[in-house]
Amino acid sequence: MKLKEIVTEKSSLWIFGYGSLVWKPDFKFSRSKIGYINGFSRKFWHGDTFHRGNKETPGRVVTLVEDSEACTWGVGYEVHGAQIEESLRYLNIRESSLGGYVTELVEFYPRGEDEAVLALVYIATSDNPIYLGPASSEEIAAQIAMSSGKTGHNIEYLVRLAEFMRLYCPEVEDDHLFSIETAIIAMLPYLINKKRSMPVF
Ligand SMILES: N[C@@H](CCC(=O)N[C@@H](CS)C(=O)NCC(=O)O)C(=O)O
């Protein structure tokens, strides 16, 4: 189905965010809903050489990995009229050009609603040149602890996502996310002792 076919006759489009988009959409939208998509799990398996890292020390950010047993919670944003072109132009630069994500269409289920709506989602696939793939929580935490980029420190990226999940989806267990957060917290005394540039955000 082409994008133009999902922009309904009301000229509205849903965009699903599950990483930095849940706490920093940075585009105009008409309304947003907390909800989930089925068949994907969120993993810190994508590299980032711009926003939260650089070419020498790539950061780790999230992408979606197909998993028929999983669902991923995030935020759906509805954009109308001129907001559609504005948001897509902005996200094309932020997500695709700078972040290496491609777009897919998924069914988004707003919390408490039975009906799904089609939504655009930005996913980094394993054939992506800066895709980093699986690693242990400790390895991922160590990489995050040492990375920062044009938009800020990689620890901020992790902490803001964990905060979102605790605040808006407290009932959701995300072992992958929270095990990395726990590993980062365990590392803090070492990082402070090493006087590494600790992030202030
Ligand atoms: N596509 C995911 C992940 C988006 C994401 O985290 N993209 C990075 C690009 S590598 C980004 O925008 N980072 C901005 C930031 O780190 O503040 C989402 O829907 O939230």
PDB file of C-alpha atoms and ligand atoms in Angstrom:
ATOM      1  CA  MET A   1       0.000   0.000   0.000  1.00  0.00           C
ATOM      2  CA  LYS A   2       1.476   3.350  -0.936  1.00  0.00           C
ATOM      3  CA  LEU A   3       1.747   6.204   1.565  1.00  0.00           C
ATOM      4  CA  LYS A   4      -0.710   8.260  -0.387  1.00  0.00           C
ATOM      5  CA  GLU A   5      -3.258   5.485   0.051  1.00  0.00           C
ATOM      6  CA  ILE A   6      -3.022   5.632   3.848  1.00  0.00           C
ATOM      7  CA  VAL A   7      -3.447   9.363   3.962  1.00  0.00           C
ATOM      8  CA  THR A   8      -7.171   9.031   4.395  1.00  0.00           C
ATOM      9  CA  GLU A   9      -9.709  11.245   2.658  1.00  0.00           C
ATOM     10  CA  LYS A  10      -9.718  13.304   5.895  1.00  0.00           C
ATOM     11  CA  SER A  11      -6.056  13.915   4.897  1.00  0.00           C
ATOM     12  CA  SER A  12      -4.680  12.571   8.123  1.00  0.00           C
ATOM     13  CA  LEU A  13      -1.700  10.318   8.738  1.00  0.00           C
ATOM     14  CA  TRP A  14      -0.565   8.439  11.855  1.00  0.00           C
ATOM     15  CA  ILE A  15       3.157   8.205  12.690  1.00  0.00           C
ATOM     16  CA  PHE A  16       4.285   5.682  15.355  1.00  0.00           C
ATOM     17  CA  GLY A  17       7.307   6.556  17.522  1.00  0.00           C
ATOM     18  CA  TYR A  18       9.092   4.120  19.822  1.00  0.00           C
ATOM     19  CA  GLY A  19      12.508   5.698  20.487  1.00  0.00           C
ATOM     20  CA  SER A  20      13.448   9.366  20.659  1.00  0.00           C
ATOM     21  CA  LEU A  21      10.148  10.186  18.962  1.00  0.00           C
ATOM     22  CA  VAL A  22       8.242   9.247  22.133  1.00  0.00           C
ATOM     23  CA  TRP A  23       9.868  12.099  24.088  1.00  0.00           C
ATOM     24  CA  LYS A  24      10.947  14.473  21.335  1.00  0.00           C
ATOM     25  CA  PRO A  25       8.746  14.362  18.242  1.00  0.00           C
ATOM     26  CA  ASP A  26       9.746  17.933  17.273  1.00  0.00           C
ATOM     27  CA  PHE A  27       7.053  18.159  14.585  1.00  0.00           C
ATOM     28  CA  LYS A  28       3.531  19.617  14.745  1.00  0.00           C
ATOM     29  CA  PHE A  29       0.721  17.079  15.201  1.00  0.00           C
ATOM     30  CA  SER A  30      -3.017  17.270  15.881  1.00  0.00           C
ATOM     31  CA  ARG A  31      -3.227  14.621  18.598  1.00  0.00           C
ATOM     32  CA  SER A  32      -1.180  11.779  20.094  1.00  0.00           C
ATOM     33  CA  LYS A  33      -2.096   8.455  21.709  1.00  0.00           C
ATOM     34  CA  ILE A  34      -0.109   5.969  23.745  1.00  0.00           C
ATOM     35  CA  GLY A  35      -0.371   2.512  22.201  1.00  0.00           C
ATOM     36  CA  TYR A  36       1.452  -0.429  20.677  1.00  0.00           C
ATOM     37  CA  ILE A  37       2.262  -2.378  17.557  1.00  0.00           C
ATOM     38  CA  ASN A  38       2.321  -6.185  17.393  1.00  0.00           C
ATOM     39  CA  GLY A  39       5.023  -8.399  15.889  1.00  0.00           C
ATOM     40  CA  PHE A  40       8.064  -6.313  16.763  1.00  0.00           C
ATOM     41  CA  SER A  41      10.411  -5.902  19.729  1.00  0.00           C
ATOM     42  CA  ARG A  42      12.414  -2.756  20.419  1.00  0.00           C
ATOM     43  CA  LYS A  43      16.166  -3.292  20.555  1.00  0.00           C
ATOM     44  CA  PHE A  44      19.202  -1.060  21.013  1.00  0.00           C
ATOM     45  CA  TRP A  45      20.749  -2.660  17.934  1.00  0.00           C
ATOM     46  CA  HIS A  46      21.107   0.325  15.619  1.00  0.00           C
ATOM     47  CA  GLY A  47      24.238   2.471  15.443  1.00  0.00           C
ATOM     48  CA  ASP A  48      24.122   6.247  15.446  1.00  0.00           C
ATOM     49  CA  THR A  49      27.031   8.280  14.097  1.00  0.00           C
ATOM     50  CA  PHE A  50      25.252  11.651  14.233  1.00  0.00           C
ATOM     51  CA  HIS A  51      22.716  12.297  16.974  1.00  0.00           C
ATOM     52  CA  ARG A  52      24.197  10.256  19.847  1.00  0.00           C
ATOM     53  CA  GLY A  53      27.560   9.142  18.486  1.00  0.00           C
ATOM     54  CA  ASN A  54      30.159   9.746  15.784  1.00  0.00           C
ATOM     55  CA  LYS A  55      31.988   7.692  13.178  1.00  0.00           C
ATOM     56  CA  GLU A  56      34.759   6.682  15.616  1.00  0.00           C
ATOM     57  CA  THR A  57      32.410   5.984  18.554  1.00  0.00           C
ATOM     58  CA  PRO A  58      28.946   5.184  17.231  1.00  0.00           C
ATOM     59  CA  GLY A  59      26.134   5.406  19.741  1.00  0.00           C
ATOM     60  CA  ARG A  60      23.388   2.818  20.130  1.00  0.00           C
ATOM     61  CA  VAL A  61      19.738   3.736  19.456  1.00  0.00           C
ATOM     62  CA  VAL A  62      16.630   1.647  19.063  1.00  0.00           C
ATOM     63  CA  THR A  63      15.109  -0.068  16.098  1.00  0.00           C
ATOM     64  CA  LEU A  64      12.378  -2.688  15.694  1.00  0.00           C
ATOM     65  CA  VAL A  65      13.132  -6.375  15.164  1.00  0.00           C
ATOM     66  CA  GLU A  66      10.460  -8.738  13.851  1.00  0.00           C
ATOM     67  CA  ASP A  67       9.204 -11.002  16.652  1.00  0.00           C
ATOM     68  CA  SER A  68       5.782 -12.582  16.262  1.00  0.00           C
ATOM     69  CA  GLU A  69       5.426 -12.975  20.059  1.00  0.00           C
ATOM     70  CA  ALA A  70       6.289  -9.369  20.921  1.00  0.00           C
ATOM     71  CA  CYS A  71       4.634  -5.980  20.953  1.00  0.00           C
ATOM     72  CA  THR A  72       6.256  -2.572  21.293  1.00  0.00           C
ATOM     73  CA  TRP A  73       4.698   0.359  23.107  1.00  0.00           C
ATOM     74  CA  GLY A  74       5.193   3.959  22.054  1.00  0.00           C
ATOM     75  CA  VAL A  75       3.278   6.998  20.853  1.00  0.00           C
ATOM     76  CA  GLY A  76       1.111   7.450  17.779  1.00  0.00           C
ATOM     77  CA  TYR A  77       0.953  10.990  16.390  1.00  0.00           C
ATOM     78  CA  GLU A  78      -1.842  12.050  14.044  1.00  0.00           C
ATOM     79  CA  VAL A  79      -0.909  14.740  11.528  1.00  0.00           C
ATOM     80  CA  HIS A  80      -3.436  16.592   9.379  1.00  0.00           C
ATOM     81  CA  GLY A  81      -3.285  18.686   6.225  1.00  0.00           C
ATOM     82  CA  ALA A  82      -0.075  20.720   5.986  1.00  0.00           C
ATOM     83  CA  GLN A  83       1.322  18.910   9.038  1.00  0.00           C
ATOM     84  CA  ILE A  84       1.681  15.769   6.869  1.00  0.00           C
ATOM     85  CA  GLU A  85       4.197  17.217   4.452  1.00  0.00           C
ATOM     86  CA  GLU A  86       5.962  19.203   7.203  1.00  0.00           C
ATOM     87  CA  SER A  87       6.383  16.159   9.476  1.00  0.00           C
ATOM     88  CA  LEU A  88       7.504  13.839   6.669  1.00  0.00           C
ATOM     89  CA  ARG A  89      10.012  16.400   5.374  1.00  0.00           C
ATOM     90  CA  TYR A  90      11.439  16.806   8.881  1.00  0.00           C
ATOM     91  CA  LEU A  91      11.506  13.070   9.691  1.00  0.00           C
ATOM     92  CA  ASN A  92      13.032  12.211   6.334  1.00  0.00           C
ATOM     93  CA  ILE A  93      16.073  14.268   7.344  1.00  0.00           C
ATOM     94  CA  ARG A  94      16.183  13.328  11.052  1.00  0.00           C
ATOM     95  CA  GLU A  95      15.372   9.621  10.696  1.00  0.00           C
ATOM     96  CA  SER A  96      16.335   8.601   7.184  1.00  0.00           C
ATOM     97  CA  SER A  97      19.155  10.866   6.007  1.00  0.00           C
ATOM     98  CA  LEU A  98      20.839  11.296   9.393  1.00  0.00           C
ATOM     99  CA  GLY A  99      19.659   8.149  11.134  1.00  0.00           C
ATOM    100  CA  GLY A 100      19.548   5.489   8.428  1.00  0.00           C
ATOM    101  CA  TYR A 101      15.924   4.456   9.105  1.00  0.00           C
ATOM    102  CA  VAL A 102      13.482   3.369   6.402  1.00  0.00           C
ATOM    103  CA  THR A 103       9.690   3.622   6.585  1.00  0.00           C
ATOM    104  CA  GLU A 104       7.204   0.792   6.916  1.00  0.00           C
ATOM    105  CA  LEU A 105       3.457   0.653   7.481  1.00  0.00           C
ATOM    106  CA  VAL A 106       2.196  -1.039  10.638  1.00  0.00           C
ATOM    107  CA  GLU A 107      -1.060  -1.450  12.519  1.00  0.00           C
ATOM    108  CA  PHE A 108      -1.068   0.834  15.570  1.00  0.00           C
ATOM    109  CA  TYR A 109      -3.419   0.004  18.469  1.00  0.00           C
ATOM    110  CA  PRO A 110      -4.128   3.020  20.681  1.00  0.00           C
ATOM    111  CA  ARG A 111      -4.390   1.959  24.342  1.00  0.00           C
ATOM    112  CA  GLY A 112      -7.939   0.822  25.203  1.00  0.00           C
ATOM    113  CA  GLU A 113      -9.105   0.731  21.576  1.00  0.00           C
ATOM    114  CA  ASP A 114      -9.914  -2.469  19.620  1.00  0.00           C
ATOM    115  CA  GLU A 115      -9.560  -0.875  16.220  1.00  0.00           C
ATOM    116  CA  ALA A 116      -6.060  -0.469  14.779  1.00  0.00           C
ATOM    117  CA  VAL A 117      -5.062   2.394  12.522  1.00  0.00           C
ATOM    118  CA  LEU A 118      -2.385   2.168   9.852  1.00  0.00           C
ATOM    119  CA  ALA A 119       0.704   4.108  10.858  1.00  0.00           C
ATOM    120  CA  LEU A 120       4.069   4.980   9.380  1.00  0.00           C
ATOM    121  CA  VAL A 121       7.069   3.767  11.384  1.00  0.00           C
ATOM    122  CA  TYR A 122      10.797   4.316  10.922  1.00  0.00           C
ATOM    123  CA  ILE A 123      12.821   1.109  11.194  1.00  0.00           C
ATOM    124  CA  ALA A 124      16.568   0.421  10.765  1.00  0.00           C
ATOM    125  CA  THR A 125      16.976  -2.989   9.155  1.00  0.00           C
ATOM    126  CA  SER A 126      19.966  -5.323   9.524  1.00  0.00           C
ATOM    127  CA  ASP A 127      21.285  -4.502   6.039  1.00  0.00           C
ATOM    128  CA  ASN A 128      21.770  -0.907   7.184  1.00  0.00           C
ATOM    129  CA  PRO A 129      25.483   0.021   7.106  1.00  0.00           C
ATOM    130  CA  ILE A 130      25.410   1.378  10.673  1.00  0.00           C
ATOM    131  CA  TYR A 131      23.314  -1.501  12.079  1.00  0.00           C
ATOM    132  CA  LEU A 132      25.192  -2.932  15.101  1.00  0.00           C
ATOM    133  CA  GLY A 133      23.002  -5.919  15.961  1.00  0.00           C
ATOM    134  CA  PRO A 134      22.695  -7.972  19.157  1.00  0.00           C
ATOM    135  CA  ALA A 135      25.039  -7.631  22.155  1.00  0.00           C
ATOM    136  CA  SER A 136      24.754  -8.233  25.898  1.00  0.00           C
ATOM    137  CA  SER A 137      23.138  -5.563  28.078  1.00  0.00           C
ATOM    138  CA  GLU A 138      26.546  -4.829  29.602  1.00  0.00           C
ATOM    139  CA  GLU A 139      28.191  -4.378  26.178  1.00  0.00           C
ATOM    140  CA  ILE A 140      25.369  -2.131  24.990  1.00  0.00           C
ATOM    141  CA  ALA A 141      25.512  -0.126  28.233  1.00  0.00           C
ATOM    142  CA  ALA A 142      29.277   0.342  27.901  1.00  0.00           C
ATOM    143  CA  GLN A 143      28.877   1.616  24.345  1.00  0.00           C
ATOM    144  CA  ILE A 144      26.086   4.008  25.374  1.00  0.00           C
ATOM    145  CA  ALA A 145      28.115   5.249  28.355  1.00  0.00           C
ATOM    146  CA  MET A 146      30.970   6.284  26.064  1.00  0.00           C
ATOM    147  CA  SER A 147      28.996   7.863  23.208  1.00  0.00           C
ATOM    148  CA  SER A 148      27.697  11.318  22.481  1.00  0.00           C
ATOM    149  CA  GLY A 149      26.842  13.167  19.311  1.00  0.00           C
ATOM    150  CA  LYS A 150      25.431  16.380  17.828  1.00  0.00           C
ATOM    151  CA  THR A 151      22.126  16.037  19.715  1.00  0.00           C
ATOM    152  CA  GLY A 152      23.544  14.953  23.078  1.00  0.00           C
ATOM    153  CA  HIS A 153      24.850  12.090  25.170  1.00  0.00           C
ATOM    154  CA  ASN A 154      23.696   8.540  24.455  1.00  0.00           C
ATOM    155  CA  ILE A 155      22.882   8.065  28.165  1.00  0.00           C
ATOM    156  CA  GLU A 156      20.245  10.793  27.850  1.00  0.00           C
ATOM    157  CA  TYR A 157      18.625   8.892  24.985  1.00  0.00           C
ATOM    158  CA  LEU A 158      18.388   5.736  27.127  1.00  0.00           C
ATOM    159  CA  VAL A 159      17.209   7.518  30.297  1.00  0.00           C
ATOM    160  CA  ARG A 160      14.490   9.510  28.509  1.00  0.00           C
ATOM    161  CA  LEU A 161      13.101   6.330  26.898  1.00  0.00           C
ATOM    162  CA  ALA A 162      13.161   4.440  30.225  1.00  0.00           C
ATOM    163  CA  GLU A 163      11.432   7.421  31.908  1.00  0.00           C
ATOM    164  CA  PHE A 164       8.722   7.432  29.215  1.00  0.00           C
ATOM    165  CA  MET A 165       8.034   3.723  29.691  1.00  0.00           C
ATOM    166  CA  ARG A 166       7.876   4.000  33.498  1.00  0.00           C
ATOM    167  CA  LEU A 167       5.611   7.040  33.343  1.00  0.00           C
ATOM    168  CA  TYR A 168       3.208   6.129  30.521  1.00  0.00           C
ATOM    169  CA  CYS A 169       3.448   2.329  30.224  1.00  0.00           C
ATOM    170  CA  PRO A 170       4.163   1.214  33.834  1.00  0.00           C
ATOM    171  CA  GLU A 171       2.449  -2.105  33.223  1.00  0.00           C
ATOM    172  CA  VAL A 172       4.812  -3.015  30.368  1.00  0.00           C
ATOM    173  CA  GLU A 173       7.852  -5.195  31.057  1.00  0.00           C
ATOM    174  CA  ASP A 174      10.741  -4.259  28.774  1.00  0.00           C
ATOM    175  CA  ASP A 175      13.633  -6.385  30.059  1.00  0.00           C
ATOM    176  CA  HIS A 176      15.919  -5.331  27.218  1.00  0.00           C
ATOM    177  CA  LEU A 177      15.526  -1.605  27.993  1.00  0.00           C
ATOM    178  CA  PHE A 178      15.648  -1.843  31.778  1.00  0.00           C
ATOM    179  CA  SER A 179      18.541  -4.346  31.895  1.00  0.00           C
ATOM    180  CA  ILE A 180      20.634  -1.857  29.904  1.00  0.00           C
ATOM    181  CA  GLU A 181      19.561   0.963  32.242  1.00  0.00           C
ATOM    182  CA  THR A 182      20.546  -1.192  35.260  1.00  0.00           C
ATOM    183  CA  ALA A 183      23.950  -1.915  33.681  1.00  0.00           C
ATOM    184  CA  ILE A 184      24.532   1.813  33.075  1.00  0.00           C
ATOM    185  CA  ILE A 185      23.630   2.653  36.690  1.00  0.00           C
ATOM    186  CA  ALA A 186      26.091  -0.008  37.904  1.00  0.00           C
ATOM    187  CA  MET A 187      28.772   1.645  35.756  1.00  0.00           C
ATOM    188  CA  LEU A 188      28.236   5.189  37.059  1.00  0.00           C
ATOM    189  CA  PRO A 189      30.743   5.056  39.971  1.00  0.00           C
ATOM    190  CA  TYR A 190      33.427   3.903  37.535  1.00  0.00           C
ATOM    191  CA  LEU A 191      32.515   6.574  34.982  1.00  0.00           C
ATOM    192  CA  ILE A 192      32.472   9.318  37.635  1.00  0.00           C
ATOM    193  CA  ASN A 193      35.739   8.056  39.105  1.00  0.00           C
ATOM    194  CA  LYS A 194      37.308   8.063  35.640  1.00  0.00           C
ATOM    195  CA  LYS A 195      36.070  11.680  35.426  1.00  0.00           C
ATOM    196  CA  ARG A 196      34.708  10.973  31.970  1.00  0.00           C
ATOM    197  CA  SER A 197      32.564  13.795  30.600  1.00  0.00           C
ATOM    198  CA  MET A 198      29.399  12.760  32.389  1.00  0.00           C
ATOM    199  CA  PRO A 199      26.273  13.905  30.585  1.00  0.00           C
ATOM    200  CA  VAL A 200      24.329  16.808  32.045  1.00  0.00           C
ATOM    201  CA  PHE A 201      20.786  16.921  30.697  1.00  0.00           C
TER     202      PHE A 201
HETATM  203  N1  LIG B   1      12.480   5.547  14.734  1.00  0.00           N
HETATM  204  C1  LIG B   1      12.497   5.391  16.178  1.00  0.00           C
HETATM  205  C2  LIG B   1      13.814   5.794  16.721  1.00  0.00           C
HETATM  206  C3  LIG B   1      14.056   7.224  16.381  1.00  0.00           C
HETATM  207  C4  LIG B   1      15.392   7.663  16.826  1.00  0.00           C
HETATM  208  O1  LIG B   1      15.740   7.498  17.979  1.00  0.00           O
HETATM  209  N2  LIG B   1      16.078   8.230  15.847  1.00  0.00           N
HETATM  210  C5  LIG B   1      17.311   8.919  16.140  1.00  0.00           C
HETATM  211  C6  LIG B   1      18.093   8.984  14.868  1.00  0.00           C
HETATM  212  S1  LIG B   1      19.481   7.938  14.929  1.00  0.00           S
HETATM  213  C7  LIG B   1      16.960  10.309  16.607  1.00  0.00           C
HETATM  214  O2  LIG B   1      16.067  10.911  16.070  1.00  0.00           O
HETATM  215  N3  LIG B   1      17.647  10.793  17.572  1.00  0.00           N
HETATM  216  C8  LIG B   1      17.373  12.146  18.053  1.00  0.00           C
HETATM  217  C9  LIG B   1      17.917  12.204  19.448  1.00  0.00           C
HETATM  218  O3  LIG B   1      18.729  11.320  19.741  1.00  0.00           O
HETATM  219  O4  LIG B   1      17.535  13.101  20.217  1.00  0.00           O
HETATM  220  C10 LIG B   1      11.342   6.167  16.780  1.00  0.00           C
HETATM  221  O5  LIG B   1      10.296   6.070  16.174  1.00  0.00           O
HETATM  222  O6  LIG B   1      11.438   6.827  17.830  1.00  0.00           O
END
